[in-house]
Coordinates of C-alpha atoms in Angstrom, one line a residue:
M1 CA 0.0 0.0 0.0
T2 CA 1.3 3.4 -1.0
E3 CA 1.0 6.3 1.5
Q4 CA 0.2 9.6 -0.1
T5 CA 2.3 12.5 1.1
H6 CA 0.4 15.7 1.9
Y7 CA 1.5 19.1 3.2
N8 CA 0.0 21.8 5.4
A9 CA -1.1 24.9 3.6
I10 CA 0.3 28.2 4.9
L11 CA -1.6 31.5 5.2
A12 CA 0.3 34.2 3.4
E13 CA 1.1 37.2 5.6
G14 CA 0.5 40.8 4.7
C15 CA -2.2 40.1 2.0
A16 CA -5.4 42.1 1.8
V17 CA -7.2 39.0 0.6
P18 CA -6.7 35.7 2.5
T19 CA -4.2 33.7 0.4
L20 CA -3.1 30.2 1.0
L21 CA 0.3 28.9 -0.1
C22 CA 1.4 25.4 -0.8
G23 CA 3.2 23.8 2.1
H24 CA 5.6 22.2 -0.4
C25 CA 6.6 24.8 -3.0
R26 CA 5.0 28.0 -1.5
S27 CA 3.0 28.6 -4.7
I28 CA -0.4 30.3 -4.3
L29 CA -3.2 27.7 -3.9
S30 CA -6.1 28.4 -6.3
R31 CA -9.5 28.6 -4.7
A32 CA -10.8 26.7 -7.8
R33 CA -8.7 23.7 -6.6
M34 CA -9.8 23.8 -3.0
F35 CA -12.6 21.5 -1.8
R36 CA -14.2 19.9 1.3
N37 CA -12.8 16.4 2.0
E38 CA -16.1 14.6 1.8
G39 CA -18.4 12.7 -0.6
E40 CA -16.9 11.8 -4.0
N41 CA -13.9 14.1 -3.3
Q42 CA -13.0 12.1 -0.1
Q43 CA -9.2 11.7 0.2
D44 CA -7.6 9.3 2.7
I45 CA -6.2 11.9 5.0
R46 CA -7.6 13.5 8.2
C47 CA -8.3 16.9 6.9
R48 CA -11.6 18.9 6.4
I49 CA -10.4 21.2 3.6
I50 CA -8.0 20.1 0.9
A51 CA -6.3 22.1 -1.9
L52 CA -4.3 20.8 -4.8
C53 CA -1.3 22.8 -5.9
S54 CA -1.5 23.8 -9.5
A55 CA 2.2 24.5 -9.9
D56 CA 3.6 22.6 -12.9
D57 CA 6.4 20.8 -11.0
C58 CA 4.5 20.3 -7.7
G59 CA 0.9 19.1 -7.7
A60 CA 1.0 18.5 -3.9
V61 CA -2.1 17.7 -1.8
N62 CA -2.4 20.4 1.0
C63 CA -4.4 20.2 4.1
C64 CA -5.8 23.7 4.7
D65 CA -7.4 23.2 8.2
S66 CA -4.7 24.9 10.2
A67 CA -4.2 27.8 7.9
M68 CA -8.0 28.5 7.6
T69 CA -8.4 28.7 11.4
K70 CA -6.4 32.0 11.1
I71 CA -9.0 33.5 8.7
D72 CA -12.0 35.4 10.1
N73 CA -14.6 33.7 8.0
P74 CA -13.1 30.5 6.4
D75 CA -16.4 29.1 5.2
R76 CA -17.0 32.3 3.1
L77 CA -13.5 31.9 1.6
L78 CA -14.3 28.3 0.6
D79 CA -17.7 29.3 -0.8
L80 CA -16.0 31.7 -3.1
A81 CA -14.1 28.8 -4.7
C82 CA -17.3 27.0 -5.8

């Protein structure tokens, strides 16, 4: 069985709009590639919100739970992605 590596997203400091960075390559994580870890999108990691890095040479799976706790209204941020 292969274990999938995942990283913890980082909240970028000093941004007017909450911005999450990939925990692997530090690229900006697109809200379009952010989703709740449930239903048909369920991944085998303990994480409520997941983002996939879109950087060409990365593609890392990022857990956003910790970074999103630092945002005033994280559900609104995720809703903007849908």
